[in-house]
Structure formats: C-alpha cells, structure tokens
Coordinates of C-alpha atoms and ligand atoms in Angstrom, one line a residue:
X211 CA 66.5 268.4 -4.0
X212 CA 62.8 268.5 -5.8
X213 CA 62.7 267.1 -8.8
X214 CA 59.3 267.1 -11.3
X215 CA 58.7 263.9 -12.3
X216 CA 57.0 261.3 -9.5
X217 CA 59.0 258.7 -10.7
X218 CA 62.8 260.8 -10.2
X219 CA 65.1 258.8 -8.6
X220 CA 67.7 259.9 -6.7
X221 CA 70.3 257.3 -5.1
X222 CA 73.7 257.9 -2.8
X223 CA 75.9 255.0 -2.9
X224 CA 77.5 255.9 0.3
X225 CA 74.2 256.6 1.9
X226 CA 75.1 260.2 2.4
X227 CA 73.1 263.3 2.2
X228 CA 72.0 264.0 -1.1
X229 CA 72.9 267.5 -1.0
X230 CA 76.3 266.8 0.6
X231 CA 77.3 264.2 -2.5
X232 CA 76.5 267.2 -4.6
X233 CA 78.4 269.5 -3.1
X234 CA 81.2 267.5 -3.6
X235 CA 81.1 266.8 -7.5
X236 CA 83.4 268.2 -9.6
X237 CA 82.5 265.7 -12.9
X238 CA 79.1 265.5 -14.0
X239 CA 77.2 263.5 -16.9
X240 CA 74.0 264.3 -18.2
X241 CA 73.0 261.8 -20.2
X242 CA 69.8 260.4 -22.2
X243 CA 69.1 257.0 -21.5
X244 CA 70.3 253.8 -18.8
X245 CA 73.8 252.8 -19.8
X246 CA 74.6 255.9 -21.7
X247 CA 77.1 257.6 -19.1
X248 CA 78.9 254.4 -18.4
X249 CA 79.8 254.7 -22.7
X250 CA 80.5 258.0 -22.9
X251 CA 81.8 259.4 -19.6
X252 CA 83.5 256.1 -18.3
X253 CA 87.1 258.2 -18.2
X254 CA 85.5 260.7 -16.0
X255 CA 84.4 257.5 -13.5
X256 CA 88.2 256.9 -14.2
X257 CA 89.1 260.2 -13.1
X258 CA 87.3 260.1 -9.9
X259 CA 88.1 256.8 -8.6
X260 CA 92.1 257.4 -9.7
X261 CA 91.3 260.7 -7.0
X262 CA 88.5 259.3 -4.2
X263 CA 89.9 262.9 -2.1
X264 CA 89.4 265.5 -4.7
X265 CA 87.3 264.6 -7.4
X266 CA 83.4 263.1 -7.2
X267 CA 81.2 261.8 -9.9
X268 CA 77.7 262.4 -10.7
X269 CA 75.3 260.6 -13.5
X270 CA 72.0 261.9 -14.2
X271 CA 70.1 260.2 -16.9
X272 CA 66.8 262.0 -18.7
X273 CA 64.7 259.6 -19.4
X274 CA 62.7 257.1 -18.2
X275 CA 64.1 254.0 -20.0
X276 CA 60.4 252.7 -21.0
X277 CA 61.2 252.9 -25.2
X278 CA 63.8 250.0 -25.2
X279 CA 64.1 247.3 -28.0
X280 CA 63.6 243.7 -26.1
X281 CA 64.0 240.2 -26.6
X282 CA 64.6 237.0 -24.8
X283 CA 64.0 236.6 -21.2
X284 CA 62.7 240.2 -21.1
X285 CA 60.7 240.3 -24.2
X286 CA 56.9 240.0 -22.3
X287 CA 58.3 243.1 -19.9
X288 CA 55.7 246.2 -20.4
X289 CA 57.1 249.5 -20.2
X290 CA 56.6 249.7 -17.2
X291 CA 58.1 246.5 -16.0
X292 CA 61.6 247.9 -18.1
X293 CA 61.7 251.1 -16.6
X294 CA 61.8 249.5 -13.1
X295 CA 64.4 247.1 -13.8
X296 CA 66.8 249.8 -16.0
X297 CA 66.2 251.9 -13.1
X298 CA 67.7 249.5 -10.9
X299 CA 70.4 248.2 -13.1
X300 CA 71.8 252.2 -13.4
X301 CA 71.7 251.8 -9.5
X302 CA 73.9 248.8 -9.4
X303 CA 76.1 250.7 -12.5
X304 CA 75.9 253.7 -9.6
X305 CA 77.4 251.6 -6.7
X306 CA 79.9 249.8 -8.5
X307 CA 81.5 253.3 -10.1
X308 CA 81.5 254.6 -6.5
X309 CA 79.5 257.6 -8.5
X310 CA 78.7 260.2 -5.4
X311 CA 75.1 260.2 -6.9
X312 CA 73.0 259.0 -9.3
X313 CA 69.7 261.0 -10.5
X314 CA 67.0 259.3 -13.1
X315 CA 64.8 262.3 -13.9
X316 CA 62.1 260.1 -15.6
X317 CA 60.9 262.3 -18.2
X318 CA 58.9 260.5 -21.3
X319 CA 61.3 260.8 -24.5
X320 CA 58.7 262.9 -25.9
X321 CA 58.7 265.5 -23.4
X322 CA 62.4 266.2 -23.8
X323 CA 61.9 266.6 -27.4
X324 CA 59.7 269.6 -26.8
X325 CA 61.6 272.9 -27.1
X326 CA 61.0 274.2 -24.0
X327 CA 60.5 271.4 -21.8
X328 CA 59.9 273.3 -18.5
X329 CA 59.8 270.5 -16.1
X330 CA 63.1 269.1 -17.4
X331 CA 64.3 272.2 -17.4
X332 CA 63.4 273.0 -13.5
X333 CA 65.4 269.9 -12.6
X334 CA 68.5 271.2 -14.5
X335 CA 67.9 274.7 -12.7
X336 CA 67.5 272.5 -9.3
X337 CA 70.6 270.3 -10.2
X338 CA 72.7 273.5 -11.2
X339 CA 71.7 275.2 -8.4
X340 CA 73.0 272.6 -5.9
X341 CA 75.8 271.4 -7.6
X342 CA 78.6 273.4 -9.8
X343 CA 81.0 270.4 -11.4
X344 CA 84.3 271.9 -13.0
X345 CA 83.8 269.4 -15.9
X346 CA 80.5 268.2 -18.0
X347 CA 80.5 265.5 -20.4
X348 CA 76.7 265.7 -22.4
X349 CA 76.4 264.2 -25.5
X350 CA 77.5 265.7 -28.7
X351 CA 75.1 267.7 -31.5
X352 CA 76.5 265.4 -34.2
X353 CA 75.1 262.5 -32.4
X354 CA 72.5 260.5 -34.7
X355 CA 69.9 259.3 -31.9
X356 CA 66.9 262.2 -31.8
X357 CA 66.7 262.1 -27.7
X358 CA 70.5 262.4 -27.4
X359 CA 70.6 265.5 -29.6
X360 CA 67.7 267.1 -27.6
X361 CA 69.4 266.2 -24.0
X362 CA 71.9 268.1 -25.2
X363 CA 69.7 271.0 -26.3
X364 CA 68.3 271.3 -23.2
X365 CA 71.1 271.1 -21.3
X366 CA 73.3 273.4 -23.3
X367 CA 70.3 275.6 -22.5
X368 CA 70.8 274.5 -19.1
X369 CA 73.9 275.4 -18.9
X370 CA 73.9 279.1 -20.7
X371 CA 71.3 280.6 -18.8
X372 CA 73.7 279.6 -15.7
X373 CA 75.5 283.0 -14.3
X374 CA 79.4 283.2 -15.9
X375 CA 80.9 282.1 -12.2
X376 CA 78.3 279.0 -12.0
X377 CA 79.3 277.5 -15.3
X378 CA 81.8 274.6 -15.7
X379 CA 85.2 275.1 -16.9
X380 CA 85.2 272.9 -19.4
X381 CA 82.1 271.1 -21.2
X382 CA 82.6 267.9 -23.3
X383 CA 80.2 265.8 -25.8
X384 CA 80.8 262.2 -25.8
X385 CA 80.6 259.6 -28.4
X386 CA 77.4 257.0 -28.3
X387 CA 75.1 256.7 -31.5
X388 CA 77.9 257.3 -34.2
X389 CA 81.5 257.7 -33.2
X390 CA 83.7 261.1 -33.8
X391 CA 86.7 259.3 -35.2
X392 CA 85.2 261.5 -38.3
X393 CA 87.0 265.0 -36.6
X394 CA 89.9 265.7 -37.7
X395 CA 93.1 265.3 -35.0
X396 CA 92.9 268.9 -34.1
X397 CA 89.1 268.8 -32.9
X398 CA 89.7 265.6 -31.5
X399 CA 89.2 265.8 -27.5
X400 CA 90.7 262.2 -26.2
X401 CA 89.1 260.4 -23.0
X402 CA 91.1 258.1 -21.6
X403 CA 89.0 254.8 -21.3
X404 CA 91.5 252.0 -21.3
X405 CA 91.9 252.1 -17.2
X406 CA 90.4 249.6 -15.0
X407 CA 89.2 247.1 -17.9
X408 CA 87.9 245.0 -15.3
X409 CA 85.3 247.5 -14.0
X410 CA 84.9 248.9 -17.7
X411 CA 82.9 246.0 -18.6
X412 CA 81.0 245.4 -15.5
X413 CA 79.6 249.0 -16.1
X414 CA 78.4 247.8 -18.9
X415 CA 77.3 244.2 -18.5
X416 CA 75.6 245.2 -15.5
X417 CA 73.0 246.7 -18.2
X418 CA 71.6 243.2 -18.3
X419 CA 68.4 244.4 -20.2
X420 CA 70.0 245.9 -22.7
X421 CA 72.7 243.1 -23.4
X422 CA 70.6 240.2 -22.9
X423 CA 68.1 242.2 -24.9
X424 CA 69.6 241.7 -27.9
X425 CA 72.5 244.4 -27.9
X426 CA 75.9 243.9 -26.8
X427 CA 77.0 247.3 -26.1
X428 CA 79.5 245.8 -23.8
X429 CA 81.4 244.5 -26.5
X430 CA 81.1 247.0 -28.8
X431 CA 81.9 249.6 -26.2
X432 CA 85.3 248.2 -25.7
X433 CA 86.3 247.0 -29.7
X434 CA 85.3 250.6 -30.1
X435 CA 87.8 252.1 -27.6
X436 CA 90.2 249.5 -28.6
X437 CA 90.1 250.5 -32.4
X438 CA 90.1 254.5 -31.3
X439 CA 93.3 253.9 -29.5
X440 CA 95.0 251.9 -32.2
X441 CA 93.7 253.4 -35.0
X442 CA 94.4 257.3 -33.8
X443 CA 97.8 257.7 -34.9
X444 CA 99.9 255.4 -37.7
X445 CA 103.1 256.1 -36.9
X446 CA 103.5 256.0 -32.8
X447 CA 103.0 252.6 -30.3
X448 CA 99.4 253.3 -28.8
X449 CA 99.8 255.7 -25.9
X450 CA 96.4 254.5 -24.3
X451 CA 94.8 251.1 -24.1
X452 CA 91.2 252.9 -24.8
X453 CA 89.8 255.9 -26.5
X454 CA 86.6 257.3 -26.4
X455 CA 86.7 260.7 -28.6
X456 CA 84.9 263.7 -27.4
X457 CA 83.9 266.9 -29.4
X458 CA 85.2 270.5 -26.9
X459 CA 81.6 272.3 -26.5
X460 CA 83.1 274.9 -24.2
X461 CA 82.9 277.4 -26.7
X462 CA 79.3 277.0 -26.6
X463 CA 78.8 277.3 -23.0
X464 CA 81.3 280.2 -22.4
X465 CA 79.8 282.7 -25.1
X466 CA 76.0 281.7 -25.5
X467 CA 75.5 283.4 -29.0
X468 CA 76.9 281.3 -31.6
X469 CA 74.4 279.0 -33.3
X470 CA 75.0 275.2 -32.0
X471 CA 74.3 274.4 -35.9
X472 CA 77.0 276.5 -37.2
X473 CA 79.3 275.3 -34.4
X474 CA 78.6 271.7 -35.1
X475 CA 78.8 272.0 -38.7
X476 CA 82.2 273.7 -38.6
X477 CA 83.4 270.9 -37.6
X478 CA 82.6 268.9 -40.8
X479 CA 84.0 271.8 -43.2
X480 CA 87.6 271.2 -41.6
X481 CA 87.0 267.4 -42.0
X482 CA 86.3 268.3 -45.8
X483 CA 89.7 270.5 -45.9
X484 CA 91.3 268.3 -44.6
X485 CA 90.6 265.5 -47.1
X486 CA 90.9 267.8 -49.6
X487 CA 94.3 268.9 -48.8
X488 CA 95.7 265.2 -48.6
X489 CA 94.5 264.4 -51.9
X490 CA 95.3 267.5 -53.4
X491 CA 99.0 267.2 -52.3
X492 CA 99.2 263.3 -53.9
X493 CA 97.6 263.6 -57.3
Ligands
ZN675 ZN1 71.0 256.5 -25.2

C-alpha cells in the first residue's frame, strides 16, 4: 500500500504482509494524533484480543505528532525529535494490543485542516480500498480539539464517497477532548473499556512523551471510564468496570445527505428536552 507522505509509517506486529493484516480487519480506528486510539477505541482492542480467530484491529493515526506540549526530560526535543519518538511509542502501543497493523500517515495538522486535503484523502481511498472493517470508531463532531473535528471530516468524507457494499456496518465517534456523558441515555452508544485493566494502562503509559510531558492521560483515561461506569445509571450495581461513551454516526455514513452540523446538533436539542422535561415534571 502507497501512502503520500515520505514519512507514512506502516508497521505489522506479526511481521506479516501488510496487505494480508488488512485483509483481515474487521475493526478499524482512524484517529488524529499518538495515543488517541488507545482512549477512544481501547474496547475495540478489547474486542479483538477477546476473538484472536475472527476479529483484527487496525489503528491509523493522521498526524504527524510534531505539535505536542513538552516538559521535563523531553522539553529540548525539536519537532522533529518528538515525531520520531511518538512514532515509535504508537509502535510499542501497536505490539502490545496485538493490533494487525498500525499506519502513521504523517500529515502536518495544517494540511488536514484544509477542506479538501487530497493527499490525506488518497491514503483513505488506498486504506479503503484494501481494507473493508465491519466497525469504525473516528472521533466525534462534538469533539472540542480543531484536528480531531477535521479527522473526522475527512474521513466521514472518506467514508461516503465509499460504494454502499464497501461501507462499514456500523461507524462510531469516540470520546477524547470533552467527554459525551452530556447525551442523553438514549444517544448514548456504551464501549466496554473496563477489560484487561492491566493492558489498559500500559496502552497508555507506553505514551511516555505525553505522560512524562506533563499530561497524565493514563490516569485520567481510566478515572474517566471509572466515573462513566459508575455514574451511568443511579439505581442499578455498575454492569461494567469501564465506560467510554460513543456518539452512533452510522446515520451519517449510510445516507450521505444530511448535514453533519444538523446531525450533531440534534443531539444537543434532546439533551435540552430532556432537562426540560425533568424540571418541568418537579416544580
Ligand atoms: Zn488527539
């Protein structure tokens, strides 16, 4: 598989053909940034570890890494010195998820803020072409980081111009840079995270960089799923030991007219009915 940028990376854990890990996936991430998939996706990881015959796992992050906040022992790195090592460390998140492949696209931020962004959009043709996953988690349009939203525009995009029979059964936007517990239940998709809690935090500690760097997404990861699961439901004994929450974009993919704005904003109107409805029945 060709992909644009000079820098791509692609990387089997198995050592396998390339094209023969694709064929096998049936869950796929597309995500932004280093570290991303292993917050939002970590129940599909789950999912195809729980089934090693049936079910493969595939991570492709965007970006190239290089815009990271840094302190401590990696605060002289350049740019360049940052995207090497974040490369590697989503390598070593790669191996240790057993993922059956792992592609780092490398495109600038910038570029994948550009609507169109034709080289990022060849590689999603490319990936797409090789490889037709029954589920995809992205990340969701109500997320609050810029590059998130727009690797989810372009995939989305991705993803529509794909012929009906390509497209995955079922397309999912994960929680990273402001949590969903804001949907109400009904919108509410639930991924179970609270398996393996052992390999949930190496996923995430093995972002070194990042956590030594000054943000301890491995701790806030988990109090995060933790509080999700206990905090879903008042009445019932938590049914699982994690939750990361998940807006249903298959709508989106399925029928490609309706506006991704209105979509997303619909959301938030049956948030506001439903506060309004509680109070109005107390006062
Ligand atoms: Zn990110």
């Amino acid at each position: 598989m060709k992909l644009s940028h000079p820098h791509a990376d692609i990387y089997v854990p198995s050592g396998e053909d390339p094209s023969a890990a694709l064929d096998r996936v049936t869950h796929l991430c597309i995500a932004a940034h280093q570290d991303d998939i292993e917050i939002l996706a970590y129940d599909a990881i789950c999912d195809c570890l729980d089934d090693p015959q049936n079910k493969a796992f595939a991570g492709v992050v965007v970006t190239d890494g290089g815009g990271s906040p840094r302190t401590g022992s990696y605060a002289q790195f350049t740019d360049e010195q940052m995207k090497n090592i974040r490369r590697q460390e989503q390598r070593d998140a790669a191996r240790l998820g057993s993922y059956a492949i792992q592609l780092q696209l490398a495109h600038p931020s910038a570029e994948v803020k550009k609507s169109p962004s034709p080289a990022l959009a060849a590689d999603l043709a490319a990936l797409f072409a090789r490889c037709a996953p029954e589920v995809v988690y992205l990340h969701n349009p109500a997320d609050k980081h810029d590059t998130h939203v727009a690797v989810f525009l372009r995939t989305l995009e991705a993803l529509r111009a794909l012929p009906a029979e390509r497209r995955p059964k079922r397309v999912l936007g994960g929680e990273v840079w402001r949590d969903l517990d804001w949907l109400v239940d009904a919108d509410k998709v639930a991924l179970d995270s609270g398996r393996r809690p052992d390999l949930a935090l190496a996923l995430l500690q093995v972002f070194d960089s990042q956590i030594t760097g000054g943000k301890r997404y491995d701790l806030a990861a988990a109090g995060r799923r933790l509080a999700h699961a206990t905090f879903h439901t008042s009445h019932t004994t938590d049914r699982l030991q994690g939750i990361t929450w998940a807006m249903d974009l298959t709508p989106l993919v399925n029928d490609p007219t309706p506006d991704i704005a209105t979509f997303t904003l619909a959301h938030l109107d049956r948030l506001r009915a439903d506060i309004a409805t509680r109070l109005t029945r107390f006062l």
